[in-house]
Every structure is written in C-alpha cells, then in structure tokens.
Amino acid sequence: MPEIKLSENTIQLIKNICAEFENKENELINVLHRVQGKLGYLPAEVQEVIAKELNIGVARVYGVVTFYSFFTMIPQGEFPISICMGTACYVRGAEQVLAEFKRQLNVDVGESTNDGKFSINCLRCVGACGLAPVVTVGGKVFGRVAPSQVKEIIAEYTQSNSADEAKSA
Amino acid sequence: MTVLKKQVRIALRNCGVIDPEQIEDAIACDAYFALGKCLTTYSPDEVISEIKTSGLRGRGGGGFPTGLKWEITKNVESDQKYVVCNADEGDPGAFMDRSILEGDPHSVLEAMAICGYCIGANTGLIYIRAEYPLAIQRLKIAIKQAEEYGLLGDDILGSGFDFKIEMRYGAGAFVCGEETALIHSMEGLRGEPTVKPPFPSVSGYLGKPTNVNNVETFANIPVIINKGAKWFSRIGTEKSKGTKVFALAGKINNVGLIEVPMGTTLREVVYEIGGGIVNGKKFKSVQTGGPSGGCLTKDFLDTPIDYDNLVAAGSMMGSGGMIVMDEDDCMVSIAKFYLEFTLEESCGKCNPCRIGNKRLHEILTKITEGNGTVEDIERLKELSDVIKDTSLCGLGQSSPNPVLSTIANFEDEYMAHVKEGKCPAGQCKSLLRYDIVEDLCTGCTLCFRNCPVGAITGERRLPHFIDQSLCIKCGVCFEKCKFDAITLT
Ligand SMILES: Cc1cc2nc3c(=O)[nH]c(=O)nc-3n(C[C@H](O)[C@H](O)[C@H](O)COP(=O)(O)O)c2cc1C
Ligand code: SF4
Ligand code: SF4
Ligand code: SF4
Ligand code: FES
C-alpha cells in the first residue's frame, strides 16, 4: 500500500479524539469508530498515531482493526454499494444481484472501481427483510432488486454531475 | 384477523404504540412501574424468586433460566458487578432486538435496573451493533430522559439505589454475540471467546461478576413483575414459558415480526400468521436458529415450537430468525450459504472451527458444482461431528447444524446432486443447462437481444443457438422467450 502522509490537521484530529476518551486503551474500539467516522477509513498511518496516543502497540490496533468487519483500511468508493447477504435476501436471490454488480462494475467485494466512484461490499441484514433482496447505495435503500435492474441503479449514479446526484439521493 | 389473533404481545407490547422518544408515553404505559415496585416493596431475593417462578428462559439463543442466572451472579461476592444487555443481534435475517430497542427502549433500561438491584450492580452496559444507528439514538435519548426523571442515576426514586447505563458499540463481528467474546470486545480487545468456566456471572467485564442477558429477555421482565409470575407462566408450554418474537422472512406472504406463545405450531405461523407461501408455491422448509440452527421439513409443521422440541428436531430456537423456503430453494446451497457465513465470522482461534468449516465448505462447493460423490456425504457427517465436539465456543459447536440437518431431512437432494448430477430445485448453476429447441424457435431474436453476455447467436427468423462456454446461466433467455423454445435441464 502506498504510504500516506497525514496532514498536521488530521493528526491533531486523531489526537483530540483519543484525548476525548482519556487516552484509555480499553476505549480503543470507540476511538476507532470515531476516527473512521471522520476519515472514512483507517490506513496504517492512522493506526500508528492511535497506538502512540493510547500507549499500546501498533500490532494491537491492527489486530482489532482487522478483526472487525466494520473497520476498513481501504477508502470506500464515492458511492458505496452494499448488497445484503442476510438469509432473507439470499433466498430471494441476492447472490444473482451481487454477481451482476460485480460483473457490471468489474470489481470484487471489498474493492473500488478505478475511478473511485463505486465500491462493493456485503452486509448481513439491514432489517428490511420484507423488501428482500435489498441493496443500499450510500444511504439510499433499493428493495426487491432484480439482476436486470442493476444497470439502471448504477446508471443513476454515473450520469452527468455525480455531486448533484448525491444531494438528491 | 388471524394475523393478530394468534399473537400475544409481551416483549413487543409497546412497539408501535408509544412514541419511543417520549418517556411520558412510556410511563403512561406502565414503564418504570415495575422498577418502583421492586425498589419499594420487594427484596432482591423476592424479585429473583418471582423471575424463577415465571419460568422465563434466555431469549438470546441458549435458553438458560433467567432467574437462576441472576441468583448465581447475586451470590458471587464482589465490590463491583455489571449488568450487560446483549444487543449484538448477529443472526442474519433477524431484527427482533432492533425493533424492541427502537420501539420501546425504556422496557430494556427498566429491566436492566431491576437486574442491577437484584444482583447488586450499579452499572449497566448495552453492547449494541454499530449497524443500528436508529436504535442507538433512541437508547441515548431514553437514557437521558430516564435520568432527568430520576428513574436512572443516583438514588432512584429516593430508594438509595444508584444505577447508571452506558453504551458500548460492536463493530461487525457475529462471534461478539457470544458472551465471553462480547465482554472482550467491550474491553477494547479482539472479540475472541474464552473457555467457560469461568462464566461471566463469576468473572466477566474487567474480571468482575457480570450478568449478560438478551434484549428480549429483559423486555419480558417488567411485565412479569407487574402481572405476576403466575400470569406469565400460564402462557406457553411446560418447559418454555411466555412468548417468543420471531422475524418471519423468506418465501412467505406476510413478512415481519411476530410474537406468539411458546407452543404455537409451525403450521399456524406459516399458514395462518404468515399467510402461506409466496405465489402459491410448495412449502419446503423453515430454517430457525440462523447459522447455528437447522432446517425443518413439513413433517414438523404440527410440532409445538419451544426450546426443547426444536433441539429434538435438529435445530434450535436461536434468537428468533425464521426463514421460510419453498420448492425452488436448494438445501445443499442453503447449507453452503450458512457455512460461508460461519467461515467469514469464525474468529480463527481454534482449529476445528477455522479449518474444519473450511473443509466442509469445500466439500459442499464440490457437490453443488456436480463433482461430489456419495462418500463426500459421509465425510460431511463425520467432520461435522468432530467440529461439534471439539470447538471452543458456541459458534463452532453449532456451525455444522445446517449441514447435518439438511442431510438428515433432505438426503434425497444431496443424492440427486452426487448421483445424477442434478439440482432438483434448479438452483445450482453449474448443474443447469439452457438449450434452444430448434423446432420451436421462431427466430424472434428476443433472447439474443437480452442475453447479458452475448452467448446467443442466430439470424432473424432462423433458429438461435446458445454457446454453452459463454452462457452464465442467468436464465434471462428462458424467461423472455414467448414460444417456450428454451429448455432448462
Ligand atoms: C456465536 C454466538 C452468537 C451469539 N449471538 C448472540 C446475539 O446476537 N444476541 C444474544 O442475545 N445472544 C447471543 N448469543 C448468546 C449469548 O452468548 C448469551 O448466551 C446470551 O446473550 C445470554 O442472554 P440470555 O440468557 O438472556 O439469552 C450468541 C452465542 C453464540 C455462541
Ligand atoms: S469455535 Fe470458532 S468462533 Fe469459537 S473460538 Fe473457536 S474459532 Fe473462534
Ligand atoms: S426468444 Fe425463443 S423464439 Fe425467440 S429467438 Fe430466442 S429461442 Fe427463439
Ligand atoms: S442463460 Fe443467460 S447467459 Fe445463458 S444464454 Fe440465456 S441469457 Fe445468455
Ligand atoms: S436479510 Fe436482507 S434485509 Fe434482512
């Protein structure tokens, strides 16, 4: 992974978050939640700062980041696509929907498209089982998605000005 | 009306009735009345005795008697104890706990305080999945309002009893629903389970006695105190008292949360409450207990649902996911689906679970791709038994259940895969083949225009052909053809 140079501001932000939790090591998961909430992801450089602030080894931070699927070391796409793979969605055909997204965007689960626009990941039940199969793009929920609709959904976000789209979505 | 008639609402009593962000609403529906009653008129032992008499068992999956757990935790001497609410709800396709927390958060807060009073704890912790932002927000509001009303915090209702509640967040790991893993996660560690004993009741959060209960378990407590153990224990079966909330989903007409008395039959749930199978298809199976459970066949439709009957049938109650499947669902694929989940969620600490499940998954993949043998089915059973016997925590110990129960109940389907190279449900793609029947094809080009990978060729008005090496078996051509010229074998 290419090295990232964190700006002074970012480092200060991380330090502030750690301080809010009194730099206690057992608050690590809460700290990670907050930092990821601000930065979007947790690259190695960020983990190093956190480790230093909480006075624990980087390996300990890395161990926790990689254990929990909620934490990611890769930046998400501008429009993160999540396909629900909960049981209700699975029996209603989520697998075919996922296959179609992967095919259309030519990326695998956990990856982003080269232009950084889309990333795909899987979720386990978003609690909308009545609408199965469910796909979310950013905060927007699509229900009863058929493989044949995948193209349209992607098109909705690729058209013209993506920033405007995001606002209206 | 049958949809409501068969249901009894205890845990969900206030969901959809009150505004969960207004404590006044909840109080008008008797919230904190039971807490007041306990603090002013009952001793901790009396409350525990009432819970024991009620017969309430844990709703988080295991079914351990709740009153007994409280008593054990109470009897451990310690300067500090904790009450933990398990709101990790990891079973995919289930959302009972989320609905309770979003619809009636005070019922859980009140019950945690009652538990604290009984066992001698002044701190409660709610471990909730980060994927539930609305539930988190509602809990925070509820805690704040309860503190303002003096129903949480110092010297509750002038009784001298202090109880505060804090929130802890999960981060997407199913195994953290297991209580020892949950505790490690709250301590900021990787959520790996540890050997029991010691049980959390003896040594839990930060090494202190910790009483862990599920959201729905807690939601039952105030009602038991208010209406009495006798009233509660009249509902249900001999060994499973009260009601259970299920998340009914899958191929069923009325999808959603239901709360039924223990002892209700699957038939009542599927056909009367659930309104039957979608599109009038044939019922095949109900899966309960999520990745730890099993698939029940139509032979179990008239079995009363309770903890013990489900275990006897090769499944388990679990937290309440109930997925209905029809004739189009391949049971080998379902077993494989659950194993994929297990593989992703296994913490990797012990070998049987980490490696054994991987092997199970490989064998199942082989079978769904048409390369399985009869011996493979024997191997699945053997390996499953070893994994069950030797895994460290409940995740590994129960992970082969979907495999074993599908083999036990749908062996013919496994056999069709390995002996005839056929998937009776038509779901295993590698075993499917789409062909165009020359004599029936009118050359309308509809399939050609719709095939997503360009696997179909042909001239207008002449028969079309499918290039099998390109076909991804999506079935689009099969659906589109108006002349029934495409066959699926
Ligand atoms: C792999 C695994 C996952 C679990 N997930 C949950 C869960 O999501 N929610 C829950 O309440 N209990 C879960 N449990 C059960 C808990 O370990 C524990 O038994 C339960 O929270 C106790 O509460 P109860 O007695 O009120 O059921 C899980 C157990 C295992 C082995
Ligand atoms: S059984 Fe599986 S989840 Fe449980 S401790 Fe072992 S590896 Fe981890
Ligand atoms: S849609 Fe049917 S009839 Fe038309 S070209 Fe295809 S196979 Fe032939
Ligand atoms: S099944 Fe799908 S991929 Fe195969 S020929 Fe038909 S439309 Fe094309
Ligand atoms: S399983 Fe997909 S929303 Fe519940």
Coordinates of N, CA, C and O in Angstrom, one line a residue, chain B residues 232-325:
Chain B
F232 N -47.7 -15.1 33.9 CA -46.7 -15.3 32.8 C -46.6 -16.8 32.5 O -46.6 -17.2 31.4
S233 N -46.5 -17.6 33.6 CA -46.2 -19.0 33.4 C -47.4 -19.8 32.9 O -47.3 -20.9 32.5
R234 N -48.6 -19.1 32.8 CA -49.7 -19.8 32.2 C -49.6 -19.8 30.7 O -50.3 -20.6 30.0
I235 N -48.8 -18.9 30.2 CA -48.6 -18.8 28.7 C -47.4 -19.7 28.3 O -46.4 -19.8 29.0
G236 N -47.6 -20.5 27.3 CA -46.5 -21.3 26.8 C -46.7 -22.8 27.1 O -47.7 -23.3 27.4
T237 N -45.5 -23.5 27.0 CA -45.6 -25.0 27.2 C -45.0 -25.3 28.6 O -44.5 -24.3 29.3
E238 N -44.8 -26.5 28.9 CA -44.4 -26.9 30.3 C -43.0 -26.3 30.6 O -42.8 -25.8 31.7
K239 N -42.1 -26.5 29.6 CA -40.7 -26.1 29.9 C -40.3 -24.8 29.3 O -39.2 -24.3 29.5
S240 N -41.2 -24.2 28.4 CA -40.9 -22.9 27.8 C -42.1 -22.0 28.0 O -43.1 -22.2 27.4
K241 N -41.8 -21.0 28.9 CA -42.9 -20.1 29.3 C -42.9 -18.9 28.5 O -41.9 -18.4 28.0
G242 N -44.1 -18.3 28.4 CA -44.2 -16.9 27.8 C -44.3 -17.0 26.3 O -44.8 -18.0 25.7
T243 N -43.8 -16.0 25.6 CA -43.9 -15.8 24.2 C -42.5 -15.8 23.6 O -41.5 -15.7 24.3
K244 N -42.5 -15.9 22.3 CA -41.2 -15.6 21.6 C -41.5 -14.8 20.3 O -42.5 -14.9 19.6
V245 N -40.6 -13.8 20.1 CA -40.7 -13.0 19.0 C -39.9 -13.6 17.8 O -38.7 -14.1 18.0
F246 N -40.5 -13.7 16.7 CA -39.7 -14.3 15.5 C -39.7 -13.2 14.4 O -40.7 -12.4 14.2
A247 N -38.7 -13.2 13.6 CA -38.6 -12.4 12.4 C -38.9 -13.4 11.3 O -38.1 -14.2 10.9
L248 N -40.1 -13.3 10.8 CA -40.6 -14.2 9.7 C -40.2 -13.6 8.4 O -40.5 -12.5 8.1
A249 N -39.5 -14.4 7.6 CA -39.0 -13.8 6.3 C -38.8 -15.0 5.3 O -39.1 -16.1 5.6
G250 N -38.4 -14.6 4.1 CA -38.2 -15.6 3.1 C -39.4 -15.7 2.2 O -40.0 -14.7 1.9
K251 N -39.7 -16.9 1.7 CA -40.8 -17.1 0.7 C -42.2 -17.1 1.4 O -42.9 -18.1 1.2
I252 N -42.5 -16.1 2.1 CA -43.8 -16.1 2.8 C -44.5 -14.8 2.5 O -43.9 -13.7 2.3
N253 N -45.8 -14.8 2.5 CA -46.6 -13.7 2.1 C -46.5 -12.5 3.1 O -46.3 -11.4 2.7
N254 N -46.7 -12.8 4.4 CA -46.6 -11.7 5.4 C -45.3 -11.8 6.1 O -45.1 -12.5 7.1
V255 N -44.4 -10.9 5.6 CA -43.0 -10.9 6.2 C -43.1 -9.9 7.4 O -43.8 -8.9 7.3
G256 N -42.4 -10.2 8.4 CA -42.3 -9.3 9.5 C -42.1 -9.9 10.9 O -41.9 -11.1 11.0
L257 N -42.2 -9.1 11.9 CA -42.1 -9.5 13.3 C -43.4 -10.1 13.8 O -44.4 -9.5 13.6
I258 N -43.3 -11.2 14.5 CA -44.5 -11.8 15.1 C -44.1 -12.2 16.5 O -43.0 -12.5 16.8
E259 N -45.1 -12.1 17.4 CA -44.8 -12.6 18.8 C -45.9 -13.6 19.1 O -47.1 -13.3 19.1
V260 N -45.5 -14.9 19.3 CA -46.5 -15.9 19.6 C -46.2 -16.6 20.9 O -45.1 -16.7 21.3
P261 N -47.2 -17.2 21.5 CA -47.0 -18.0 22.7 C -46.1 -19.2 22.3 O -46.2 -19.8 21.3
M262 N -45.2 -19.6 23.2 CA -44.4 -20.8 23.1 C -45.4 -21.9 22.9 O -46.5 -22.0 23.6
G263 N -45.1 -22.9 22.0 CA -46.1 -24.0 21.8 C -46.9 -23.8 20.6 O -47.7 -24.7 20.2
T264 N -46.9 -22.6 20.0 CA -47.6 -22.4 18.7 C -46.9 -23.4 17.7 O -45.7 -23.6 17.7
T265 N -47.7 -23.9 16.7 CA -47.1 -24.8 15.7 C -46.6 -24.0 14.5 O -47.0 -22.9 14.3
L266 N -45.6 -24.6 13.9 CA -45.1 -24.0 12.6 C -46.2 -23.8 11.6 O -46.2 -22.8 10.9
R267 N -47.2 -24.7 11.6 CA -48.2 -24.6 10.6 C -49.0 -23.3 10.9 O -49.3 -22.5 9.9
E268 N -49.3 -23.0 12.2 CA -50.0 -21.8 12.5 C -49.2 -20.5 12.1 O -49.7 -19.6 11.6
V269 N -47.9 -20.6 12.3 CA -47.0 -19.5 12.0 C -47.0 -19.3 10.4 O -47.2 -18.2 9.9
V270 N -46.8 -20.4 9.7 CA -46.6 -20.2 8.3 C -47.9 -19.9 7.5 O -47.9 -19.0 6.7
Y271 N -48.9 -20.7 7.9 CA -50.1 -20.6 7.1 C -51.1 -19.5 7.6 O -51.8 -18.9 6.9
E272 N -51.3 -19.5 8.9 CA -52.3 -18.5 9.5 C -51.7 -17.1 9.6 O -52.2 -16.2 9.1
I273 N -50.6 -17.1 10.3 CA -50.0 -15.7 10.6 C -49.2 -15.3 9.3 O -49.4 -14.1 8.9
G274 N -48.5 -16.2 8.7 CA -47.6 -15.8 7.6 C -48.4 -15.8 6.3 O -47.8 -15.3 5.3
G275 N -49.6 -16.2 6.3 CA -50.4 -16.1 5.0 C -49.9 -17.1 3.9 O -50.3 -16.9 2.8
G276 N -49.1 -18.1 4.3 CA -48.8 -19.1 3.3 C -47.6 -18.6 2.4 O -47.0 -17.6 2.6
I277 N -47.3 -19.5 1.5 CA -46.1 -19.3 0.6 C -46.3 -18.4 -0.5 O -47.4 -18.4 -1.1
V278 N -45.4 -17.6 -0.9 CA -45.4 -16.7 -2.0 C -45.8 -17.4 -3.3 O -45.2 -18.5 -3.5
N279 N -46.6 -16.8 -4.1 CA -47.0 -17.3 -5.4 C -47.6 -18.8 -5.3 O -47.5 -19.5 -6.3
G280 N -48.1 -19.1 -4.2 CA -48.8 -20.4 -4.1 C -47.8 -21.6 -4.3 O -48.3 -22.7 -4.6
K281 N -46.5 -21.4 -4.1 CA -45.6 -22.5 -4.3 C -45.7 -23.5 -3.1 O -46.4 -23.2 -2.2
K282 N -44.9 -24.6 -3.3 CA -45.0 -25.6 -2.3 C -44.0 -25.3 -1.2 O -42.9 -25.0 -1.4
F283 N -44.5 -25.5 0.1 CA -43.6 -25.3 1.2 C -42.6 -26.3 1.2 O -42.8 -27.5 1.0
K284 N -41.3 -25.9 1.6 CA -40.3 -27.0 1.7 C -39.7 -27.0 3.1 O -39.6 -28.1 3.6
S285 N -39.4 -25.9 3.6 CA -38.6 -26.0 4.9 C -38.7 -24.6 5.6 O -38.9 -23.6 5.0
V286 N -38.5 -24.7 6.9 CA -38.4 -23.5 7.7 C -37.0 -23.6 8.4 O -36.7 -24.6 9.0
Q287 N -36.2 -22.5 8.3 CA -34.9 -22.5 9.0 C -35.1 -21.7 10.3 O -35.5 -20.6 10.2
T288 N -34.7 -22.3 11.4 CA -34.7 -21.5 12.6 C -33.3 -21.6 13.2 O -32.5 -22.5 12.9
G289 N -33.0 -20.6 14.1 CA -31.7 -20.6 14.8 C -30.5 -20.1 13.9 O -29.4 -20.2 14.4
G290 N -30.8 -19.5 12.8 CA -29.8 -18.9 12.0 C -28.6 -19.9 11.7 O -28.8 -21.1 11.5
P291 N -27.4 -19.3 11.6 CA -26.2 -20.2 11.3 C -26.0 -21.3 12.2 O -25.2 -22.2 11.9
S292 N -26.6 -21.3 13.4 CA -26.4 -22.4 14.4 C -27.6 -23.4 14.3 O -27.5 -24.4 15.0
G293 N -28.6 -23.1 13.5 CA -29.8 -23.9 13.6 C -29.9 -24.9 12.5 O -28.9 -25.2 11.8
G294 N -31.1 -25.3 12.2 CA -31.3 -26.3 11.2 C -32.6 -26.0 10.4 O -33.3 -25.1 10.7
C295 N -32.8 -26.9 9.4 CA -33.9 -26.7 8.5 C -35.0 -27.8 8.9 O -34.7 -29.0 8.9
L296 N -36.2 -27.4 9.1 CA -37.3 -28.3 9.5 C -38.1 -28.5 8.3 O -38.4 -27.6 7.5
T297 N -38.6 -29.8 8.1 CA -39.4 -30.1 7.0 C -40.9 -30.0 7.3 O -41.3 -29.7 8.4
K298 N -41.7 -30.4 6.3 CA -43.2 -30.3 6.5 C -43.6 -31.3 7.6 O -44.7 -31.1 8.2
D299 N -42.8 -32.3 7.9 CA -43.2 -33.2 9.0 C -43.2 -32.6 10.3 O -43.8 -33.1 11.3
F300 N -42.6 -31.4 10.4 CA -42.5 -30.7 11.7 C -43.6 -29.6 11.8 O -43.6 -28.9 12.8
L301 N -44.4 -29.5 10.8 CA -45.4 -28.4 10.8 C -46.3 -28.4 12.0 O -46.7 -27.3 12.4
D302 N -46.6 -29.6 12.5 CA -47.5 -29.6 13.6 C -46.8 -29.7 15.0 O -47.5 -30.0 16.0
T303 N -45.5 -29.6 15.0 CA -44.8 -29.7 16.3 C -44.9 -28.3 17.0 O -44.6 -27.3 16.4
P304 N -45.3 -28.3 18.3 CA -45.3 -27.1 19.0 C -43.9 -26.5 19.1 O -43.0 -27.2 19.4
I305 N -43.8 -25.2 18.9 CA -42.4 -24.6 18.9 C -42.1 -24.3 20.4 O -42.7 -23.5 21.0
D306 N -41.1 -24.9 20.9 CA -40.4 -24.5 22.1 C -39.0 -24.9 22.1 O -38.5 -25.5 21.2
Y307 N -38.2 -24.5 23.1 CA -36.8 -24.7 23.1 C -36.5 -26.2 22.9 O -35.6 -26.6 22.0
D308 N -37.1 -27.1 23.6 CA -36.7 -28.5 23.6 C -37.2 -29.2 22.3 O -36.4 -30.0 21.8
N309 N -38.4 -28.9 21.8 CA -38.8 -29.5 20.6 C -37.9 -29.2 19.4 O -37.7 -30.0 18.6
L310 N -37.5 -27.9 19.4 CA -36.6 -27.5 18.3 C -35.3 -28.2 18.3 O -34.8 -28.7 17.3
V311 N -34.7 -28.4 19.5 CA -33.5 -29.1 19.6 C -33.6 -30.5 19.2 O -32.8 -31.1 18.5
A312 N -34.7 -31.1 19.7 CA -35.0 -32.5 19.3 C -35.2 -32.7 17.8 O -34.8 -33.8 17.3
A313 N -35.6 -31.7 17.2 CA -35.8 -31.7 15.7 C -34.5 -31.4 14.9 O -34.6 -31.3 13.7
G314 N -33.4 -31.2 15.7 CA -32.2 -31.0 15.0 C -31.9 -29.5 14.7 O -31.0 -29.2 14.0
S315 N -32.7 -28.6 15.2 CA -32.5 -27.2 15.0 C -32.4 -26.5 16.4 O -32.0 -27.2 17.4
M316 N -32.6 -25.3 16.5 CA -32.7 -24.6 17.8 C -33.5 -23.4 17.7 O -33.8 -22.9 16.7
M317 N -33.9 -22.8 18.9 CA -34.7 -21.6 18.9 C -33.9 -20.5 18.4 O -34.4 -19.7 17.6
G318 N -32.6 -20.4 18.8 CA -31.8 -19.3 18.3 C -32.4 -18.0 18.8 O -33.2 -18.0 19.8
S319 N -32.1 -16.9 18.2 CA -32.6 -15.6 18.7 C -34.0 -15.3 18.0 O -34.6 -14.4 18.5
G320 N -34.4 -16.1 17.0 CA -35.7 -15.8 16.5 C -35.9 -15.6 15.0 O -36.9 -15.2 14.5
G321 N -34.8 -15.8 14.3 CA -34.9 -15.8 12.8 C -35.7 -17.0 12.3 O -35.5 -18.1 12.8
M322 N -36.6 -16.7 11.4 CA -37.4 -17.8 10.9 C -37.6 -17.6 9.4 O -38.3 -16.7 9.0
I323 N -36.8 -18.4 8.6 CA -36.8 -18.2 7.2 C -37.5 -19.3 6.5 O -37.2 -20.5 6.7
V324 N -38.5 -19.0 5.7 CA -39.4 -20.0 5.1 C -38.8 -20.2 3.7 O -38.5 -19.2 2.9
M325 N -38.7 -21.5 3.3 CA -38.2 -21.8 2.0 C -39.2 -22.6 1.2 O -40.0 -23.4 1.7

